[in-house]
Coordinates of N, CA, C and O in Angstrom, one line a residue:
M304 N 0.8 -1.5 -0.3 CA 0.1 0.2 -0.3 C 0.6 1.1 -0.1 O 0.4 2.3 0.1
A305 N 2.2 1.2 0.0 CA 2.6 2.0 -0.4 C 2.7 3.3 -1.5 O 2.9 4.5 -1.5
D306 N 1.7 2.9 -2.7 CA 1.1 4.1 -3.5 C 0.7 4.7 -3.3 O -0.4 5.5 -4.1
L307 N 0.2 4.7 -2.0 CA -1.3 5.3 -1.8 C -0.9 7.0 -1.4 O 0.1 7.7 -0.7
P308 N -1.9 7.9 -1.3 CA -1.8 9.2 -1.5 C -1.2 9.7 -0.4 O -1.7 8.9 0.6
Q309 N -0.8 10.6 0.2 CA -0.3 11.2 1.7 C -1.1 12.0 1.8 O -1.0 12.7 0.6
I310 N -1.6 12.2 2.8 CA -2.3 14.0 3.3 C -1.4 15.1 4.0 O -1.8 15.7 4.7
S311 N -0.1 14.2 4.3 CA 0.7 15.6 5.4 C 0.3 16.4 4.8 O 0.5 17.8 4.9
H312 N 0.8 16.9 3.6 CA 1.6 17.9 2.9 C 0.1 19.1 3.1 O 0.1 19.9 3.9
Q313 N -0.8 18.6 3.1 CA -2.3 18.9 3.2 C -3.0 19.9 4.8 O -3.1 20.8 4.8
R314 N -2.7 18.3 4.9 CA -2.2 18.7 6.3 C -1.6 20.2 8.0 O -2.5 21.0 7.6
V315 N -0.7 20.0 6.8 CA 0.5 21.0 7.4 C 0.2 22.5 6.7 O -0.2 23.7 7.6
S316 N -0.6 22.6 5.9 CA -1.3 23.6 4.7 C -2.1 23.5 5.5 O -2.2 25.1 5.7
R317 N -2.6 23.1 6.1 CA -4.4 23.4 7.1 C -3.5 24.1 8.2 O -4.5 24.5 9.0
E318 N -3.0 23.3 8.9 CA -2.5 23.9 10.7 C -2.1 25.1 9.7 O -2.1 25.9 11.1
G319 N -1.1 25.5 8.9 CA -0.7 27.1 8.9 C -2.2 27.9 8.9 O -2.0 28.7 8.8
I320 N -2.9 28.0 8.1 CA -3.9 28.3 7.5 C -5.2 29.1 9.3 O -4.6 30.3 9.5
G321 N -4.8 27.1 9.8 CA -5.6 27.4 10.7 C -4.7 28.6 12.2 O -5.6 29.6 12.9
L322 N -3.4 28.2 11.9 CA -2.8 29.4 12.6 C -2.9 31.0 12.2 O -2.7 31.5 13.1
V323 N -2.7 31.5 10.8 CA -3.1 32.7 11.1 C -4.4 32.9 11.3 O -4.4 34.0 11.7
Y324 N -5.2 32.1 11.0 CA -6.8 32.1 11.6 C -6.6 33.4 12.9 O -7.1 34.3 13.7
E325 N -5.8 32.5 13.8 CA -6.4 32.1 15.6 C -4.9 33.7 15.5 O -6.3 34.5 16.3
I326 N -3.8 33.9 14.7 CA -3.3 34.4 15.1 C -3.7 35.8 14.6 O -4.0 37.4 15.9
V327 N -4.5 36.8 13.9 CA -5.3 37.4 13.1 C -6.6 37.5 14.7 O -5.6 38.8 14.5
H328 N -6.7 36.6 14.6 CA -7.9 37.0 15.5 C -8.1 37.3 16.7 O -8.6 37.7 17.5
A329 N -7.1 37.4 16.8 CA -6.4 37.0 18.7 C -6.7 38.6 19.1 O -5.7 39.0 17.9
P330 N -6.9 38.5 20.0 CA -6.8 40.5 20.8 C -5.3 40.8 20.6 O -4.1 39.4 21.6
P331 N -4.4 42.0 20.8 CA -3.4 42.4 21.1 C -2.6 41.6 22.3 O -1.4 41.4 22.6
E332 N -3.7 41.7 23.3 CA -2.9 41.0 25.0 C -2.9 39.6 24.5 O -2.8 39.8 26.0
R333 N -3.7 39.0 24.3 CA -3.1 37.7 23.8 C -1.9 37.1 22.5 O -1.6 36.5 21.9
N334 N -1.7 38.9 22.5 CA -0.5 38.3 21.1 C -0.6 38.3 19.7 O 0.1 37.5 19.2
G335 N -1.6 38.8 19.4 CA -2.4 38.9 18.2 C -3.0 40.0 17.8 O -2.6 41.1 18.1
L336 N -3.1 40.2 16.7 CA -3.6 40.9 16.3 C -5.0 41.7 16.6 O -4.7 43.3 15.8
G337 N -6.0 41.1 16.4 CA -7.1 41.7 16.6 C -8.0 41.8 15.5 O -8.8 43.2 15.3
F338 N -7.4 41.5 14.5 CA -7.5 42.3 12.7 C -8.9 40.9 12.9 O -9.1 40.0 13.4
V339 N -9.6 41.0 11.2 CA -10.5 39.1 10.7 C -9.1 38.8 9.7 O -8.8 39.7 8.5
F340 N -9.4 37.8 9.0 CA -8.8 36.9 8.4 C -9.9 36.4 7.8 O -10.7 35.6 8.7
R341 N -10.4 36.3 6.6 CA -11.1 35.2 5.9 C -10.0 34.8 4.7 O -9.3 35.5 3.6
E342 N -10.5 33.3 4.8 CA -9.5 32.5 3.4 C -10.9 32.9 3.0 O -11.7 32.5 2.8
L343 N -9.9 32.6 1.7 CA -10.5 32.2 -0.2 C -10.6 31.2 0.0 O -10.2 29.8 0.0
P344 N -12.0 30.8 -0.2 CA -12.1 28.8 0.1 C -12.2 28.2 -1.7 O -12.5 27.8 -1.3
V345 N -11.7 28.9 -2.7 CA -11.9 28.5 -3.8 C -10.3 28.6 -4.8 O -9.2 28.9 -4.1
V346 N -10.2 27.3 -5.4 CA -8.8 27.8 -6.6 C -8.3 29.1 -6.6 O -9.3 29.6 -7.0
D347 N -7.3 29.5 -6.2 CA -6.8 31.2 -6.5 C -5.9 30.9 -7.2 O -4.6 29.6 -7.5
G348 N -5.7 32.1 -8.0 CA -4.4 31.9 -7.8 C -3.0 32.9 -7.9 O -1.8 33.4 -8.0
G349 N -2.5 32.2 -7.0 CA -1.7 32.7 -5.5 C -2.0 33.2 -4.1 O -1.0 33.9 -3.8
L350 N -3.0 33.6 -3.9 CA -3.3 34.1 -2.1 C -4.2 32.7 -1.8 O -4.9 33.0 -2.6
D351 N -4.2 33.3 -0.9 CA -5.0 32.1 0.8 C -5.9 33.6 1.0 O -6.7 33.0 2.3
G352 N -6.4 34.6 1.7 CA -7.0 34.8 2.0 C -6.9 36.4 2.4 O -6.2 36.8 1.4
T353 N -7.5 37.2 2.7 CA -7.1 38.7 3.2 C -7.1 39.1 4.7 O -8.0 38.6 5.3
I354 N -6.9 39.8 5.3 CA -6.8 39.9 6.4 C -7.6 42.0 6.8 O -6.4 42.7 5.3
E355 N -8.5 42.0 7.3 CA -8.8 43.1 7.5 C -8.9 43.9 8.9 O -9.0 43.3 9.7
V356 N -8.0 45.6 8.5 CA -7.7 46.1 9.6 C -8.3 46.4 10.3 O -9.8 47.0 10.4
I357 N -9.1 46.1 11.9 CA -9.7 46.3 12.7 C -9.5 47.4 13.7 O -8.6 48.0 14.2
G358 N -10.4 48.7 13.3 CA -10.3 50.0 14.8 C -9.6 51.0 14.0 O -9.1 51.4 13.2
T359 N -10.3 52.4 14.7 CA -9.3 53.3 13.9 C -9.3 54.0 15.3 O -8.9 53.8 16.9
A360 N -8.6 55.0 15.5 CA -8.2 56.3 16.8 C -9.4 56.8 17.2 O -9.2 56.6 18.6
T361 N -10.5 56.8 17.1 CA -12.2 56.8 17.4 C -12.7 55.7 17.6 O -14.0 55.6 18.8
E362 N -13.0 54.9 16.9 CA -13.3 53.4 17.4 C -12.9 52.2 16.8 O -12.4 51.8 16.4
P363 N -12.2 52.0 18.2 CA -11.1 50.3 18.6 C -11.6 49.5 17.8 O -11.1 48.5 16.9
G364 N -13.6 48.6 17.4 CA -13.8 47.9 17.5 C -14.6 48.4 15.2 O -14.7 47.0 15.0
A365 N -14.2 49.3 15.1 CA -14.8 50.2 13.5 C -14.6 48.9 12.6 O -12.8 48.9 12.8
M366 N -14.5 48.3 11.9 CA -14.4 47.5 10.9 C -14.0 49.1 9.7 O -14.6 49.7 9.8
T367 N -12.8 48.7 9.1 CA -12.5 49.8 7.9 C -12.3 49.9 6.3 O -12.9 51.0 5.8
G368 N -12.8 48.4 6.3 CA -12.6 48.2 5.0 C -11.4 47.8 4.7 O -11.1 47.7 3.3
R369 N -9.4 48.9 5.0 CA -9.0 48.8 4.6 C -8.0 46.7 4.5 O -8.3 46.1 5.7
Q370 N -7.3 46.1 3.9 CA -7.6 44.8 3.4 C -5.9 44.6 2.6 O -5.3 46.0 2.0
V371 N -5.4 44.0 3.0 CA -4.7 42.7 3.1 C -4.2 42.0 2.6 O -5.6 41.1 2.7
S372 N -4.1 41.3 1.3 CA -4.2 40.0 1.1 C -2.7 38.9 1.9 O -1.8 39.3 2.0
V373 N -3.0 38.1 1.4 CA -1.9 36.4 1.7 C -1.3 36.3 1.3 O -2.7 34.6 0.7
Q374 N -0.1 35.8 1.4 CA 0.1 34.0 0.4 C 0.1 33.2 1.8 O 1.6 34.2 2.8
V375 N 0.0 32.3 1.7 CA 1.0 31.2 3.4 C 1.6 30.2 3.2 O 1.1 29.7 1.9
K376 N 2.8 30.5 3.6 CA 3.4 29.3 2.8 C 3.9 28.3 4.7 O 4.4 29.2 5.6
S377 N 3.2 27.4 4.8 CA 3.0 26.5 6.1 C 4.3 25.3 5.9 O 4.2 24.4 5.0
G378 N 4.8 25.2 6.7 CA 6.1 24.0 6.6 C 7.7 23.7 6.9 O 8.0 25.1 6.5
L379 N 8.1 23.0 7.8 CA 9.8 23.5 7.9 C 10.6 23.5 6.5 O 11.5 24.4 6.5
S380 N 9.9 23.1 5.5 CA 11.0 23.0 4.3 C 10.5 24.7 3.8 O 11.9 25.1 2.9
Y381 N 9.5 25.4 4.6 CA 9.8 26.9 3.8 C 10.9 28.0 4.7 O 11.3 28.9 4.5
L382 N 11.9 26.7 5.8 CA 12.4 27.4 6.6 C 14.1 26.9 6.3 O 14.3 27.0 7.3
E383 N 14.2 26.0 5.8 CA 15.2 26.1 5.1 C 16.8 26.6 4.7 O 17.7 27.3 5.4
A384 N 16.3 27.9 3.5 CA 17.1 28.8 3.1 C 16.6 30.5 3.9 O 16.1 30.5 4.1
Y385 N 18.1 30.7 4.9 CA 18.0 31.1 5.9 C 19.7 31.9 6.1 O 20.5 31.4 5.3
G386 N 19.5 33.8 5.9 CA 20.4 33.9 6.8 C 20.9 34.2 8.3 O 19.9 33.6 9.0
A387 N 21.7 34.4 8.7 CA 21.3 34.6 10.0 C 20.0 36.0 10.3 O 19.7 35.8 11.6
E388 N 19.7 36.5 9.6 CA 18.6 37.2 10.1 C 17.6 37.1 9.3 O 16.5 38.2 9.7
H389 N 17.9 35.7 8.4 CA 16.2 36.3 7.4 C 16.1 34.5 6.9 O 16.9 33.6 7.0
W390 N 14.7 34.5 6.0 CA 14.7 33.3 6.1 C 14.8 33.8 4.5 O 13.6 34.9 4.4
T391 N 14.7 33.3 4.0 CA 14.8 33.0 2.3 C 13.4 32.1 1.2 O 13.7 30.9 1.7
Y392 N 13.0 33.2 0.7 CA 11.8 32.8 0.0 C 12.2 33.0 -1.6 O 12.2 34.0 -2.1
R393 N 12.0 31.8 -2.1 CA 12.1 32.0 -4.0 C 10.8 31.7 -4.6 O 10.7 30.9 -4.7
A394 N 10.3 33.1 -4.9 CA 9.2 32.7 -5.4 C 9.4 32.6 -7.3 O 10.4 33.9 -7.5
A395 N 8.4 32.2 -8.4 CA 8.5 32.3 -9.3 C 8.4 33.0 -9.7 O 7.4 34.3 -9.0
F396 N 8.8 33.8 -10.9 CA 9.1 35.6 -11.5 C 7.3 35.4 -11.3 O 6.5 36.6 -11.5
V397 N 6.7 34.9 -12.3 CA 5.5 35.0 -12.7 C 4.3 34.9 -11.7 O 3.3 36.1 -11.5
E398 N 4.7 34.7 -10.6 CA 3.7 34.9 -9.4 C 3.9 36.4 -8.6 O 3.7 36.8 -7.5
F399 N 5.0 36.2 -8.6 CA 5.9 38.1 -8.2 C 5.1 38.7 -8.3 O 4.6 39.8 -8.0
E400 N 5.0 38.9 -10.4 CA 4.4 39.9 -11.1 C 2.9 39.7 -10.4 O 2.3 41.1 -10.6
Y401 N 2.5 38.8 -9.8 CA 1.3 38.5 -10.0 C 1.1 39.1 -8.7 O -0.4 40.6 -8.6
W402 N 1.8 38.6 -7.7 CA 1.3 39.7 -6.5 C 1.4 41.7 -6.5 O 1.0 42.1 -5.8
R403 N 2.8 41.5 -7.0 CA 2.7 43.4 -7.8 C 1.5 44.0 -9.0 O 1.7 45.2 -8.2
A404 N 0.9 42.9 -9.2 CA -0.3 43.5 -10.6 C -2.0 43.7 -9.6 O -3.1 44.3 -9.6
H405 N -1.7 43.2 -8.7 CA -3.0 42.5 -7.4 C -3.2 43.9 -7.0 O -2.1 44.7 -6.8
S406 N -4.2 44.2 -7.1 CA -5.1 45.4 -6.8 C -5.1 46.2 -5.3 O -5.0 46.8 -4.5
L407 N -4.8 44.9 -4.5 CA -4.4 44.7 -2.8 C -3.3 44.6 -2.2 O -1.6 44.0 -3.0
P408 N -2.1 45.7 -1.4 CA -0.8 44.8 -0.8 C -0.8 43.4 -0.6 O -2.0 42.3 0.4
V409 N 0.2 42.7 -0.9 CA 0.0 41.2 -0.5 C 1.6 40.6 0.1 O 2.8 41.3 0.5
L410 N 1.0 40.1 1.6 CA 2.2 39.8 2.9 C 2.1 38.5 2.1 O 1.2 37.6 2.0
L411 N 3.6 37.9 2.7 CA 3.3 36.5 2.9 C 3.7 35.7 3.9 O 4.5 36.5 5.1
L412 N 3.4 34.8 3.7 CA 3.6 34.9 5.2 C 3.7 33.3 5.5 O 3.6 32.8 4.9
I413 N 5.3 32.8 6.4 CA 5.9 32.0 6.3 C 5.6 31.0 7.5 O 5.5 32.2 8.9
V414 N 5.0 30.3 7.3 CA 4.8 29.2 8.8 C 5.3 28.0 9.5 O 5.4 27.5 8.8
D415 N 6.0 28.3 10.8 CA 6.6 27.3 11.5 C 5.6 26.6 12.9 O 5.7 26.8 13.4
P416 N 4.9 26.0 12.2 CA 4.1 24.8 12.4 C 4.5 24.2 13.7 O 3.8 24.2 14.7
E417 N 5.3 23.9 13.8 CA 6.2 23.2 15.3 C 6.6 24.4 16.5 O 6.2 24.4 17.4
Q418 N 7.2 25.6 15.7 CA 7.2 26.6 17.1 C 5.5 27.3 17.3 O 6.2 28.5 17.7
K419 N 5.3 27.2 16.0 CA 3.7 28.4 15.9 C 3.8 29.4 16.1 O 3.0 30.7 16.8
V420 N 4.7 29.4 15.1 CA 5.4 31.4 14.9 C 4.9 31.3 13.0 O 5.3 31.0 12.6
I421 N 4.7 32.4 13.1 CA 4.6 32.9 11.7 C 5.8 34.4 11.8 O 5.3 35.2 11.8
Y422 N 6.3 33.7 10.6 CA 6.7 35.3 10.3 C 6.9 36.3 9.0 O 6.1 35.0 8.0
W423 N 6.6 37.5 8.7 CA 6.4 38.3 7.5 C 6.8 38.8 6.8 O 7.5 39.3 7.1
V424 N 6.4 39.4 5.8 CA 6.6 40.3 4.5 C 6.0 40.9 3.7 O 4.9 40.3 3.5
R425 N 6.2 42.0 3.2 CA 5.5 42.7 1.8 C 6.3 41.8 0.8 O 7.2 41.6 0.1
A426 N 5.0 40.8 0.2 CA 5.7 39.8 -1.0 C 6.1 40.8 -2.5 O 6.9 40.1 -3.0
D427 N 4.9 42.0 -2.6 CA 5.0 42.6 -3.1 C 5.7 43.7 -3.6 O 6.1 45.2 -4.7
D428 N 6.6 43.7 -2.9 CA 7.9 44.6 -2.4 C 8.6 45.0 -4.2 O 9.1 43.8 -4.3
P429 N 9.3 46.2 -4.7 CA 9.7 45.8 -6.5 C 11.3 45.4 -5.1 O 12.6 44.8 -6.5
A430 N 11.7 45.8 -4.3 CA 13.1 45.8 -4.2 C 13.6 43.9 -3.6 O 14.2 44.4 -3.3
H431 N 12.6 43.5 -3.5 CA 13.1 42.0 -3.8 C 14.5 41.4 -4.5 O 13.7 42.0 -6.1
A432 N 15.3 40.7 -4.6 CA 16.3 40.5 -5.6 C 14.9 38.9 -6.7 O 15.4 38.5 -6.3
L433 N 15.8 40.3 -7.2 CA 15.8 39.2 -9.1 C 16.2 38.7 -9.7 O 18.1 38.8 -9.6
L434 N 16.8 37.2 -8.9 CA 17.4 36.1 -10.3 C 17.2 35.4 -11.7 O 16.3 36.3 -12.0
D435 N 17.6 34.7 -11.5 CA 17.4 34.2 -13.4 C 15.7 34.1 -13.3 O 15.7 35.4 -14.1
A436 N 14.8 33.2 -13.2 CA 13.6 33.1 -13.1 C 13.0 32.8 -12.0 O 11.1 32.4 -11.9
S437 N 13.5 33.4 -11.2 CA 13.1 33.8 -10.5 C 13.5 34.9 -9.1 O 14.4 35.7 -8.6
I438 N 12.2 35.5 -8.1 CA 12.2 36.6 -6.8 C 13.4 35.8 -5.4 O 12.3 35.1 -4.9
A439 N 13.9 36.3 -4.9 CA 14.7 36.3 -3.7 C 14.3 36.9 -2.1 O 14.3 38.4 -3.0
I440 N 13.2 36.7 -1.6 CA 12.0 37.2 -0.9 C 12.9 36.9 0.8 O 12.7 35.9 0.7
R441 N 13.6 37.6 1.2 CA 14.2 38.0 2.3 C 13.0 38.0 3.6 O 12.7 39.4 3.0
I442 N 12.7 37.5 4.5 CA 11.6 37.4 5.2 C 12.5 37.6 6.9 O 12.9 36.1 7.1
P443 N 12.3 39.0 7.6 CA 13.0 39.3 8.6 C 12.5 37.9 9.6 O 11.7 37.2 9.6
R444 N 14.0 37.2 10.1 CA 13.3 36.8 11.4 C 12.9 37.5 12.6 O 12.4 36.7 12.9
A445 N 13.3 38.4 13.3 CA 12.8 38.8 14.0 C 11.1 39.5 13.7 O 10.1 40.3 14.0
Q446 N 10.4 39.5 12.2 CA 9.1 39.6 12.3 C 8.5 39.2 11.7 O 8.2 38.2 11.0
T447 N 7.8 38.8 13.3 CA 6.7 37.3 13.3 C 5.2 38.5 13.3 O 5.0 39.5 13.9
L448 N 3.7 37.8 13.1 CA 2.7 38.1 13.3 C 2.1 37.9 14.2 O 2.5 36.8 15.1
G449 N 1.9 39.5 14.6 CA 1.7 39.1 15.9 C 0.6 40.7 16.6 O 1.3 41.5 15.7
A450 N 1.3 41.1 17.8 CA 0.3 42.1 18.6 C 1.7 43.0 17.7 O 1.6 44.2 17.9
T451 N 2.9 42.6 18.0 CA 4.1 44.1 18.1 C 3.6 44.1 16.8 O 4.6 45.6 15.9
S452 N 3.2 43.1 15.3 CA 4.0 44.0 14.2 C 2.2 44.4 13.5 O 1.4 45.0 12.7
R453 N 1.6 44.5 14.6 CA -0.5 45.2 14.7 C 0.2 46.7 13.5 O -0.7 46.4 12.9
D454 N 0.8 47.5 14.2 CA 0.6 48.7 13.6 C 1.8 48.9 12.4 O 1.6 49.9 11.3
A455 N 2.9 48.1 12.1 CA 2.9 47.6 10.4 C 2.7 47.2 9.8 O 1.8 47.5 8.2
I456 N 1.2 46.4 10.0 CA 0.1 46.6 8.9 C -0.7 47.1 9.3 O -0.8 46.7 8.0
R457 N -0.8 47.6 10.1 CA -2.3 49.2 10.3 C -2.3 49.3 8.4 O -2.5 50.0 8.1

């Protein structure tokens, strides 16, 4: 029965989406963003959902309509290529161009399912390094999704 399909990749992917949901929805006092995550439930062109910023200076719980799109990559394989201060994700050039052309800002979220940590960076930043047919995106190891990143994402 060694030829049967394996579920491990799907399980890690779903676990990553679940952790994104948990951290985005949790209030800042529980190290969350206190925002709203909406997963895209259909086959997409490289995006997994959106995050809506919640709260204004006068209305802390107000829906703002301000959103960012997110691409979630979950699993230890995305945490292999790194420098002392960053992880590196190699995006296909066509994937990067899709993010740059998108009508919303796009965040790349790299999920470490073992440590329950999410690293993030603007995926559509034109300053990412162009390689042959791919783009090297550096994700700072200190840039984790949670209460401390709330203002930067806002």
